[in-house]
Coordinates of N, CA, C and O in Angstrom, one line a residue:
X813 N -5.0 -0.6 -15.2 CA -4.1 0.5 -15.2 C -3.0 0.1 -16.3 O -2.6 -0.9 -16.5
X814 N -2.6 1.2 -16.9 CA -1.7 1.0 -18.0 C -0.3 0.8 -17.5 O 0.0 1.2 -16.3
X815 N 0.5 0.0 -18.2 CA 1.9 -0.3 -17.8 C 2.7 1.0 -17.5 O 3.5 1.1 -16.5
X816 N 2.5 2.0 -18.3 CA 3.2 3.3 -18.0 C 2.8 3.9 -16.7 O 3.8 4.4 -15.9
X817 N 1.6 3.8 -16.3 CA 1.1 4.4 -15.0 C 1.7 3.5 -13.9 O 2.2 4.0 -12.9
X818 N 1.7 2.2 -14.0 CA 2.2 1.3 -13.0 C 3.7 1.6 -12.8 O 4.2 1.6 -11.7
X819 N 4.4 1.8 -14.0 CA 5.8 2.1 -13.9 C 6.1 3.3 -13.1 O 7.0 3.5 -12.4
X820 N 5.2 4.4 -13.4 CA 5.4 5.7 -12.6 C 5.3 5.4 -11.1 O 6.1 6.0 -10.3
X821 N 4.3 4.6 -10.7 CA 4.1 4.3 -9.3 C 5.4 3.6 -8.8 O 5.9 3.9 -7.6
X822 N 5.8 2.6 -9.5 CA 7.0 1.8 -9.0 C 8.2 2.7 -8.8 O 8.9 2.7 -7.8
X823 N 8.5 3.6 -9.8 CA 9.6 4.5 -9.7 C 9.4 5.5 -8.6 O 10.3 5.7 -7.8
X824 N 8.2 6.1 -8.4 CA 7.9 7.0 -7.4 C 8.1 6.3 -6.0 O 8.8 6.8 -5.1
X825 N 7.5 5.1 -5.8 CA 7.7 4.4 -4.5 C 9.1 4.0 -4.3 O 9.5 3.8 -3.1
X826 N 9.9 3.8 -5.4 CA 11.3 3.4 -5.3 C 12.1 4.5 -4.7 O 13.3 4.2 -4.3
X827 N 11.6 5.7 -4.5 CA 12.4 6.8 -3.9 C 12.3 6.8 -2.4 O 12.9 7.7 -1.7
X828 N 11.5 5.8 -1.8 CA 11.4 5.7 -0.3 C 12.2 4.6 0.2 O 12.4 3.5 -0.5
X829 N 12.6 4.7 1.5 CA 13.3 3.6 2.2 C 12.3 2.6 2.8 O 12.0 2.6 3.9
X830 N 11.7 1.9 1.9 CA 10.7 0.8 2.3 C 11.4 -0.4 2.9 O 12.1 -1.0 2.1
X831 N 11.3 -0.6 4.2 CA 12.1 -1.6 4.8 C 11.3 -3.0 5.0 O 11.9 -4.0 5.3
X832 N 10.0 -2.9 5.0 CA 9.2 -4.1 5.3 C 8.2 -4.3 4.2 O 7.7 -3.4 3.5
X833 N 7.9 -5.6 4.0 CA 6.8 -6.0 3.0 C 5.9 -6.9 3.9 O 6.3 -7.6 4.7
X834 N 4.7 -6.8 3.6 CA 3.7 -7.6 4.4 C 2.4 -7.8 3.7 O 2.1 -7.3 2.7
X835 N 1.6 -8.6 4.3 CA 0.3 -8.9 3.9 C -0.7 -8.7 5.1 O -0.3 -9.2 6.2
X836 N -1.8 -8.1 4.9 CA -2.9 -8.0 5.9 C -4.1 -8.6 5.2 O -4.6 -8.2 4.2
X837 N -4.6 -9.7 5.8 CA -5.8 -10.4 5.3 C -7.0 -9.9 6.1 O -6.9 -9.2 7.1
X838 N -8.1 -10.1 5.5 CA -9.5 -9.7 6.1 C -10.4 -10.9 6.3 O -10.4 -11.7 5.3
X839 N -11.1 -11.0 7.3 CA -12.0 -12.1 7.5 C -13.1 -11.9 6.4 O -13.5 -10.8 6.0
X840 N -13.7 -13.1 6.0 CA -14.8 -13.0 5.0 C -15.9 -12.1 5.5 O -16.2 -12.0 6.7
X841 N -16.5 -11.3 4.6 CA -17.6 -10.4 5.0 C -17.2 -9.0 5.2 O -18.0 -8.1 5.3
X842 N -15.9 -8.8 5.4 CA -15.4 -7.3 5.5 C -15.4 -6.7 4.1 O -14.7 -7.2 3.2
X843 N -16.1 -5.6 4.0 CA -16.2 -5.0 2.6 C -15.1 -4.0 2.4 O -14.4 -3.6 3.4
X844 N -14.9 -3.6 1.2 CA -13.8 -2.7 0.8 C -13.8 -1.4 1.7 O -12.7 -1.0 2.1
X845 N -14.9 -0.8 1.8 CA -14.9 0.5 2.6 C -14.4 0.3 4.0 O -13.6 1.0 4.5
X846 N -14.9 -0.8 4.6 CA -14.4 -1.1 6.0 C -13.0 -1.5 6.1 O -12.2 -1.1 6.9
X847 N -12.6 -2.2 5.0 CA -11.2 -2.6 4.9 C -10.2 -1.5 4.9 O -9.3 -1.4 5.5
X848 N -10.6 -0.5 4.1 CA -9.8 0.7 3.9 C -9.7 1.4 5.3 O -8.6 1.9 5.7
X849 N -10.8 1.6 6.0 CA -10.8 2.2 7.2 C -10.0 1.5 8.3 O -9.2 2.1 9.1
X850 N -10.1 0.2 8.2 CA -9.2 -0.6 9.1 C -7.7 -0.5 8.9 O -7.0 -0.4 9.9
X851 N -7.4 -0.5 7.6 CA -6.0 -0.3 7.3 C -5.5 1.1 7.7 O -4.4 1.1 8.3
X852 N -6.2 2.1 7.4 CA -5.8 3.5 7.7 C -5.7 3.6 9.2 O -4.7 4.2 9.7
X853 N -6.7 3.1 10.0 CA -6.7 3.3 11.4 C -5.5 2.5 12.1 O -4.9 2.9 13.0
X854 N -5.3 1.3 11.5 CA -4.2 0.5 12.1 C -2.8 1.2 12.0 O -2.1 1.3 12.9
X855 N -2.6 1.7 10.7 CA -1.3 2.3 10.6 C -1.2 3.7 11.3 O -0.1 4.0 11.9
X856 N -2.3 4.4 11.5 CA -2.3 5.6 12.2 C -2.1 5.3 13.7 O -1.3 6.0 14.4
X857 N -2.7 4.2 14.3 CA -2.4 3.9 15.7 C -1.0 3.5 15.9 O -0.4 3.8 16.9
X858 N -0.4 2.8 15.0 CA 1.1 2.4 15.0 C 1.9 3.7 15.1 O 2.7 3.8 16.0
X859 N 1.7 4.6 14.2 CA 2.4 5.9 14.2 C 2.3 6.6 15.6 O 3.3 7.2 16.1
X860 N 1.0 6.7 16.0 CA 0.8 7.4 17.2 C 1.4 6.7 18.4 O 2.1 7.4 19.3
X861 N 1.4 5.4 18.5 CA 2.1 4.7 19.5 C 3.6 4.8 19.5 O 4.2 4.9 20.5
X862 N 4.2 4.8 18.3 CA 5.6 4.9 18.1 C 6.1 6.4 18.4 O 7.3 6.5 18.6
X863 N 5.2 7.3 18.3 CA 5.6 8.7 18.5 C 6.3 9.4 17.3 O 6.8 10.4 17.5
X864 N 6.2 8.7 16.2 CA 6.7 9.4 15.0 C 6.0 8.8 13.7 O 5.4 7.7 13.8
X865 N 6.1 9.6 12.6 CA 5.4 9.1 11.4 C 6.0 7.8 10.9 O 7.2 7.7 11.0
X866 N 5.2 7.0 10.3 CA 5.7 5.9 9.5 C 5.1 6.1 8.1 O 4.0 6.6 7.9
X867 N 5.8 5.6 7.1 CA 5.4 5.7 5.7 C 4.9 4.3 5.3 O 5.5 3.3 5.7
X868 N 3.7 4.2 4.6 CA 3.2 2.9 4.3 C 2.4 3.0 3.0 O 1.8 4.1 2.6
X869 N 2.3 1.9 2.3 CA 1.5 1.7 1.1 C 0.8 0.4 1.3 O 1.4 -0.6 1.7
X870 N -0.5 0.4 1.0 CA -1.3 -0.8 1.1 C -2.1 -0.9 -0.2 O -2.9 -0.1 -0.5
X871 N -1.9 -2.1 -0.9 CA -2.5 -2.4 -2.2 C -3.4 -3.5 -2.0 O -3.0 -4.6 -1.7
X872 N -4.8 -3.3 -2.3 CA -5.7 -4.4 -2.1 C -5.6 -5.4 -3.3 O -5.3 -5.1 -4.4
X873 N -5.9 -6.6 -3.0 CA -6.0 -7.7 -4.0 C -7.0 -8.7 -3.6 O -7.1 -9.0 -2.4
X874 N -7.7 -9.2 -4.5 CA -8.6 -10.4 -4.3 C -7.8 -11.6 -4.5 O -7.2 -11.8 -5.7
X875 N -7.8 -12.5 -3.6 CA -7.1 -13.8 -3.7 C -7.7 -14.7 -4.8 O -8.8 -14.5 -5.2
X876 N -6.9 -15.6 -5.3 CA -7.3 -16.6 -6.3 C -8.4 -17.4 -5.8 O -9.3 -17.8 -6.5
X877 N -8.3 -17.9 -4.5 CA -9.4 -18.7 -4.0 C -10.4 -17.9 -3.2 O -10.1 -17.1 -2.3
X878 N -11.6 -18.1 -3.4 CA -12.7 -17.5 -2.7 C -12.7 -15.9 -2.8 O -13.4 -15.3 -1.9
X879 N -12.0 -15.4 -3.6 CA -11.9 -13.8 -3.8 C -11.7 -13.2 -2.4 O -12.3 -12.2 -2.0
X880 N -10.8 -13.8 -1.6 CA -10.5 -13.2 -0.3 C -9.7 -11.9 -0.5 O -8.6 -11.9 -1.1
X881 N -10.3 -10.9 0.1 CA -9.6 -9.6 0.1 C -8.4 -9.5 1.1 O -8.5 -9.9 2.2
X882 N -7.3 -9.0 0.5 CA -6.1 -8.9 1.4 C -5.4 -7.7 0.8 O -5.6 -7.2 -0.3
X883 N -4.4 -7.1 1.6 CA -3.5 -6.1 1.2 C -2.1 -6.4 1.2 O -1.6 -7.1 2.1
X884 N -1.4 -6.1 0.1 CA 0.1 -6.2 0.1 C 0.6 -4.8 0.6 O 0.1 -3.8 0.2
X885 N 1.5 -4.8 1.6 CA 1.9 -3.5 2.2 C 3.4 -3.4 2.1 O 4.2 -4.4 2.2
X886 N 3.9 -2.1 1.9 CA 5.2 -1.8 2.0 C 5.3 -0.7 3.1 O 4.5 0.2 3.1
X887 N 6.3 -0.8 4.0 CA 6.4 0.1 5.1 C 7.8 0.6 5.4 O 8.8 -0.1 5.2
X888 N 7.8 1.8 5.8 CA 9.1 2.5 6.3 C 9.0 3.1 7.6 O 7.9 3.6 7.9
X889 N 10.0 3.1 8.4 CA 10.0 3.9 9.6 C 9.7 3.1 11.0 O 9.5 3.7 12.0
X890 N 9.6 1.8 10.8 CA 9.3 1.0 12.0 C 10.1 -0.3 12.2 O 10.3 -0.7 13.3
X891 N 10.6 -0.8 11.1 CA 11.4 -2.1 11.2 C 10.6 -3.2 12.0 O 9.4 -3.2 11.9
X892 N 11.3 -4.1 12.6 CA 10.7 -5.2 13.2 C 9.8 -4.9 14.3 O 9.0 -5.8 14.8
X893 N 9.7 -3.7 14.9 CA 8.8 -3.3 15.9 C 7.3 -3.5 15.5 O 6.5 -3.5 16.3
X894 N 7.1 -3.6 14.2 CA 5.7 -3.8 13.7 C 5.1 -5.0 14.3 O 3.9 -5.2 14.4
X895 N 6.0 -6.0 14.6 CA 5.5 -7.3 15.2 C 4.6 -7.1 16.4 O 3.7 -7.9 16.6
X896 N 4.9 -6.0 17.2 CA 4.1 -5.9 18.5 C 2.7 -5.4 18.1 O 1.9 -5.4 19.0
X897 N 2.4 -4.9 16.9 CA 1.1 -4.4 16.5 C 0.2 -5.5 15.7 O -0.9 -5.2 15.4
X898 N 0.9 -6.6 15.4 CA 0.1 -7.6 14.7 C -1.0 -8.2 15.4 O -2.1 -8.3 14.9
X899 N -0.9 -8.4 16.8 CA -2.1 -8.9 17.5 C -3.3 -7.9 17.5 O -4.4 -8.3 17.4
X900 N -3.0 -6.6 17.3 CA -4.1 -5.6 17.2 C -4.9 -5.9 15.8 O -6.0 -5.8 15.8
X901 N -4.0 -6.0 14.8 CA -4.7 -6.3 13.5 C -5.5 -7.6 13.5 O -6.6 -7.7 13.1
X902 N -4.9 -8.6 14.0 CA -5.5 -9.9 14.1 C -6.8 -9.9 14.9 O -7.7 -10.5 14.6
X903 N -6.9 -9.1 15.9 CA -8.1 -9.1 16.8 C -9.2 -8.3 16.0 O -10.4 -8.6 16.2
X904 N -8.9 -7.5 15.1 CA -9.9 -6.6 14.4 C -10.3 -7.2 13.0 O -11.4 -7.0 12.6
X905 N -9.3 -7.8 12.3 CA -9.5 -8.0 10.9 C -9.2 -9.3 10.3 O -9.8 -9.9 9.4
X906 N -8.1 -9.9 10.7 CA -7.6 -11.1 10.1 C -6.2 -11.4 10.4 O -5.7 -11.1 11.5
X907 N -5.4 -12.0 9.5 CA -4.1 -12.4 9.7 C -3.1 -11.3 9.2 O -3.4 -10.5 8.2
X908 N -2.0 -11.2 9.8 CA -1.0 -10.2 9.3 C 0.5 -10.9 9.4 O 0.7 -11.6 10.3
X909 N 1.3 -10.5 8.4 CA 2.7 -11.1 8.3 C 3.5 -10.1 7.7 O 3.2 -9.6 6.6
X910 N 4.7 -9.8 8.3 CA 5.6 -8.8 7.7 C 7.0 -9.4 7.8 O 7.3 -10.2 8.7
X911 N 7.8 -9.0 6.8 CA 9.2 -9.4 6.8 C 10.1 -8.3 6.2 O 9.5 -7.4 5.6
X912 N 11.3 -8.5 6.2 CA 12.2 -7.6 5.6 C 12.0 -7.4 4.1 O 11.9 -8.5 3.4
X913 N 11.9 -6.3 3.5 CA 11.6 -6.1 2.1 C 12.8 -6.2 1.3 O 13.9 -5.7 1.6
X914 N 12.7 -7.1 0.3 CA 13.8 -7.3 -0.7 C 13.4 -6.6 -2.0 O 12.6 -7.0 -2.7
X915 N 14.1 -5.5 -2.2 CA 13.9 -4.6 -3.4 C 14.1 -5.4 -4.7 O 13.6 -5.0 -5.7
X916 N 14.9 -6.4 -4.6 CA 15.3 -7.2 -5.8 C 14.5 -8.4 -6.0 O 14.8 -9.2 -6.8
X917 N 13.3 -8.6 -5.3 CA 12.5 -9.7 -5.4 C 12.1 -9.9 -6.9 O 11.7 -9.0 -7.6
X918 N 12.3 -11.1 -7.3 CA 12.0 -11.4 -8.7 C 10.5 -11.6 -8.9 O 9.8 -11.9 -8.0
X919 N 10.0 -11.4 -10.1 CA 8.6 -11.5 -10.3 C 7.9 -10.2 -10.6 O 6.7 -10.1 -10.5
X920 N 8.6 -9.1 -10.8 CA 8.1 -7.8 -11.1 C 7.3 -7.9 -12.4 O 7.6 -8.7 -13.2
X921 N 6.3 -7.0 -12.5 CA 5.4 -7.0 -13.6 C 5.6 -5.9 -14.6 O 4.8 -5.6 -15.4
X922 N 6.7 -5.1 -14.4 CA 7.0 -4.0 -15.3 C 8.4 -4.4 -15.9 O 9.4 -4.2 -15.3
X923 N 8.4 -4.9 -17.1 CA 9.6 -5.3 -17.8 C 10.5 -4.1 -18.0 O 10.1 -3.0 -18.2
X924 N 11.8 -4.4 -17.8 CA 12.8 -3.4 -18.1 C 13.1 -2.5 -16.9 O 14.0 -1.5 -17.0
X925 N 12.5 -2.7 -15.8 CA 12.9 -1.9 -14.6 C 14.2 -2.3 -14.0 O 14.6 -3.5 -14.1
X926 N 14.9 -1.4 -13.4 CA 16.2 -1.7 -12.7 C 15.8 -2.8 -11.6 O 14.8 -2.8 -11.1
X927 N 16.8 -3.6 -11.3 CA 16.6 -4.7 -10.4 C 16.1 -4.2 -9.1 O 15.4 -4.8 -8.4
X928 N 16.6 -3.0 -8.6 CA 16.2 -2.5 -7.2 C 14.8 -2.1 -7.1 O 14.3 -1.7 -6.1
X929 N 14.1 -2.1 -8.3 CA 12.6 -1.8 -8.3 C 11.7 -3.0 -8.5 O 10.5 -2.8 -8.5
X930 N 12.3 -4.2 -8.7 CA 11.5 -5.3 -9.0 C 10.6 -5.7 -7.8 O 9.4 -6.1 -8.1
X931 N 11.0 -5.5 -6.6 CA 10.2 -5.9 -5.4 C 8.9 -5.0 -5.3 O 7.9 -5.5 -5.0
X932 N 9.1 -3.8 -5.7 CA 8.0 -2.8 -5.6 C 7.0 -3.2 -6.8 O 5.8 -3.2 -6.6
X933 N 7.5 -3.5 -7.9 CA 6.7 -3.9 -9.0 C 5.9 -5.1 -8.6 O 4.7 -5.2 -8.9
X934 N 6.5 -6.1 -8.0 CA 5.8 -7.3 -7.6 C 4.6 -6.8 -6.6 O 3.5 -7.4 -6.7
X935 N 4.9 -6.0 -5.6 CA 3.9 -5.5 -4.6 C 2.7 -4.9 -5.3 O 1.6 -5.0 -4.8
X936 N 2.9 -4.3 -6.4 CA 1.9 -3.5 -7.2 C 1.2 -4.4 -8.3 O 0.5 -4.0 -9.1
X937 N 1.4 -5.7 -8.2 CA 1.0 -6.7 -9.3 C -0.5 -6.6 -9.4 O -1.0 -6.9 -10.6
X938 N -1.3 -6.3 -8.5 CA -2.7 -6.4 -8.6 C -3.3 -5.1 -9.3 O -4.6 -5.1 -9.5
X939 N -2.5 -4.2 -9.6 CA -3.0 -2.9 -10.2 C -3.1 -3.2 -11.8 O -2.3 -2.7 -12.5
X940 N -4.1 -3.9 -12.1 CA -4.3 -4.3 -13.5 C -5.4 -3.6 -14.2 O -5.5 -3.8 -15.4
X941 N -6.1 -2.8 -13.6 CA -7.2 -2.1 -14.3 C -7.4 -0.7 -13.7 O -6.6 -0.3 -12.8
X942 N -8.3 0.1 -14.2 CA -8.5 1.5 -13.7 C -9.4 1.4 -12.5 O -9.7 2.4 -11.8
X943 N -9.8 0.2 -12.1 CA -10.7 0.0 -10.9 C -9.9 -0.5 -9.8 O -9.9 -1.7 -9.5
X944 N -9.2 0.4 -9.1 CA -8.3 -0.1 -8.0 C -8.2 1.1 -6.9 O -8.7 2.2 -7.2
X945 N -7.7 0.7 -5.8 CA -7.6 1.6 -4.7 C -6.3 1.4 -4.0 O -5.9 0.2 -3.7
X946 N -5.5 2.4 -3.8 CA -4.3 2.3 -3.0 C -4.4 3.2 -1.8 O -4.9 4.4 -1.9
X947 N -4.2 2.6 -0.7 CA -4.1 3.4 0.6 C -2.6 3.7 0.9 O -1.8 2.8 0.8
X948 N -2.3 4.9 1.2 CA -0.9 5.2 1.5 C -0.7 6.5 2.3 O -1.6 7.4 2.2
X949 N 0.3 6.5 3.0 CA 0.7 7.8 3.6 C 2.3 7.8 3.6 O 3.0 6.8 4.1
X950 N 2.9 8.8 3.0 CA 4.3 8.8 2.8 C 4.9 10.1 3.3 O 4.3 11.1 3.2
X951 N 6.1 10.0 4.0 CA 6.7 11.1 4.6 C 8.1 11.4 4.1 O 8.8 10.5 3.8
X952 N 8.4 12.7 4.0 CA 9.7 13.1 3.4 C 10.9 12.5 4.2 O 11.9 12.1 3.6
X953 N 10.7 12.3 5.5 CA 11.9 11.7 6.3 C 12.3 10.3 5.8 O 13.3 9.7 6.2
X954 N 11.3 9.6 5.1 CA 11.7 8.2 4.6 C 12.1 8.2 3.2 O 12.2 7.1 2.6
X955 N 12.3 9.3 2.6 CA 12.9 9.4 1.2 C 14.3 8.9 1.2 O 15.1 9.3 2.2
X956 N 14.7 8.3 0.2 CA 16.1 8.0 0.0 C 16.9 9.4 -0.2 O 16.3 10.3 -0.7
X957 N 18.1 9.5 0.3 CA 18.8 10.7 0.2 C 18.8 11.3 -1.3 O 18.7 12.5 -1.4
X958 N 19.0 10.4 -2.2 CA 19.0 10.9 -3.6 C 17.7 11.5 -4.1 O 17.7 12.2 -5.1
X959 N 16.6 11.2 -3.4 CA 15.3 11.7 -3.9 C 14.8 12.9 -3.1 O 13.9 13.5 -3.4
X960 N 15.5 13.3 -2.0 CA 15.0 14.3 -1.1 C 14.9 15.7 -1.8 O 14.0 16.5 -1.4
X961 N 15.8 16.0 -2.6 CA 15.8 17.4 -3.2 C 14.7 17.6 -4.2 O 14.3 18.7 -4.6
X962 N 14.2 16.5 -4.8 CA 13.3 16.6 -5.9 C 11.8 16.2 -5.7 O 11.0 16.5 -6.4
X963 N 11.6 15.7 -4.5 CA 10.3 15.0 -4.2 C 9.4 16.1 -3.6 O 9.7 16.9 -2.8
X964 N 8.1 16.0 -4.0 CA 6.9 16.6 -3.4 C 6.1 15.5 -2.9 O 5.6 14.7 -3.7
X965 N 5.9 15.4 -1.5 CA 5.2 14.2 -1.0 C 3.9 14.8 -0.4 O 3.9 15.7 0.4
X966 N 2.9 14.0 -0.7 CA 1.5 14.3 -0.1 C 0.9 13.1 0.3 O 1.2 12.0 -0.2
X967 N 0.0 13.2 1.2 CA -0.8 12.0 1.6 C -1.9 11.8 0.4 O -2.6 12.7 0.1
X968 N -2.0 10.6 -0.1 CA -2.9 10.2 -1.1 C -3.8 9.1 -0.5 O -3.3 8.3 0.2
X969 N -5.1 9.2 -0.7 CA -5.9 8.1 -0.3 C -6.8 7.6 -1.5 O -6.5 6.7 -2.2
X970 N -7.9 8.3 -1.7 CA -8.8 7.8 -2.7 C -8.6 8.3 -4.1 O -9.0 7.6 -5.0
X971 N -7.9 9.3 -4.3 CA -7.5 9.8 -5.7 C -6.1 10.2 -5.7 O -5.5 10.5 -4.8
X972 N -5.6 10.1 -6.9 CA -4.2 10.5 -7.2 C -4.1 11.4 -8.3 O -4.1 10.9 -9.5
X973 N -4.0 12.7 -8.1 CA -4.0 13.6 -9.2 C -2.6 13.5 -9.9 O -2.5 13.8 -11.1
X974 N -1.6 13.1 -9.2 CA -0.3 12.9 -9.8 C -0.3 12.0 -10.9 O 0.5 12.1 -11.9
X975 N -1.1 11.0 -10.9 CA -1.1 9.9 -12.0 C -2.4 9.9 -12.7 O -2.9 8.9 -13.2
X976 N -3.1 11.1 -12.9 CA -4.2 11.2 -13.7 C -5.5 10.9 -13.1 O -6.6 10.9 -13.7
X977 N -5.4 10.5 -11.8 CA -6.7 10.2 -11.0 C -7.1 8.9 -11.3 O -7.0 8.2 -12.3
X978 N -7.8 8.3 -10.3 CA -8.4 7.0 -10.5 C -9.6 7.0 -9.5 O -9.7 7.7 -8.5
X979 N -10.5 6.1 -9.8 CA -11.7 5.9 -8.9 C -11.7 4.5 -8.5 O -11.3 3.6 -9.2
X980 N -12.4 4.2 -7.4 CA -12.6 2.8 -7.0 C -14.1 2.5 -7.1 O -14.9 3.3 -7.4
X981 N -14.3 1.2 -7.0 CA -15.8 0.8 -7.2 C -16.7 1.5 -6.3 O -17.8 1.8 -6.6
X982 N -16.4 1.6 -5.0 CA -17.2 2.3 -4.0 C -17.6 3.7 -4.5 O -18.7 4.2 -4.4
X983 N -16.6 4.5 -4.9 CA -16.8 5.9 -5.3 C -17.7 5.9 -6.5 O -18.6 6.8 -6.5
X984 N -17.5 5.1 -7.5 CA -18.4 5.1 -8.7 C -19.8 4.7 -8.2 O -20.8 5.3 -8.7
X985 N -20.0 3.7 -7.3 CA -21.3 3.3 -6.9 C -22.0 4.4 -6.1 O -23.1 4.7 -6.3
X986 N -21.2 5.2 -5.3 CA -21.8 6.2 -4.6 C -22.2 7.4 -5.5 O -23.2 8.0 -5.2
X987 N -21.4 7.6 -6.5 CA -21.8 8.7 -7.5 C -23.1 8.3 -8.2 O -23.9 9.2 -8.5
X988 N -23.3 7.1 -8.5 CA -24.5 6.6 -9.2 C -25.7 6.8 -8.3 O -26.8 7.0 -8.8
X989 N -25.6 6.6 -6.9 CA -26.7 6.7 -6.0 C -27.1 8.1 -5.9 O -28.3 8.3 -5.6
X990 N -26.2 9.1 -6.1 CA -26.6 10.5 -5.8 C -27.3 11.2 -7.0 O -27.3 10.8 -8.0

């Protein structure tokens, strides 16, 4: 992914009140397609149980050791109550850990961004090629007040027309099979 596209994502996601940052790990052997389904269903079940929508972004990354698949997540609309849903994730897929999101986290990968976007830039650090997948669902009610009048929010999953589109490895492999 080009730096300009990554910057667009960072700025776009910076318009949301993302209050939690977390990691969802997956046991060895869970493939990307299954991982995406697990992430989407887990967040959907949380929203259903809470009785209101939550906004979330999950960015996959392969770990340095053993290429362990895990997701970096940013979440709005649930706060510390997410802790009660961690046992559900752990029973299905792996380890989960969430904490309060620090928007000013150092280590951002888009130089020149305002300090309040550095934490989002860090969460998107694994978006280094055109071969990536972001799972997300965002809702207007979680927009920052300054962004509400200008935003058009849609649920994005496998493609993003807003940023020129992208494909993931599974989609490309499926196209080749057909």
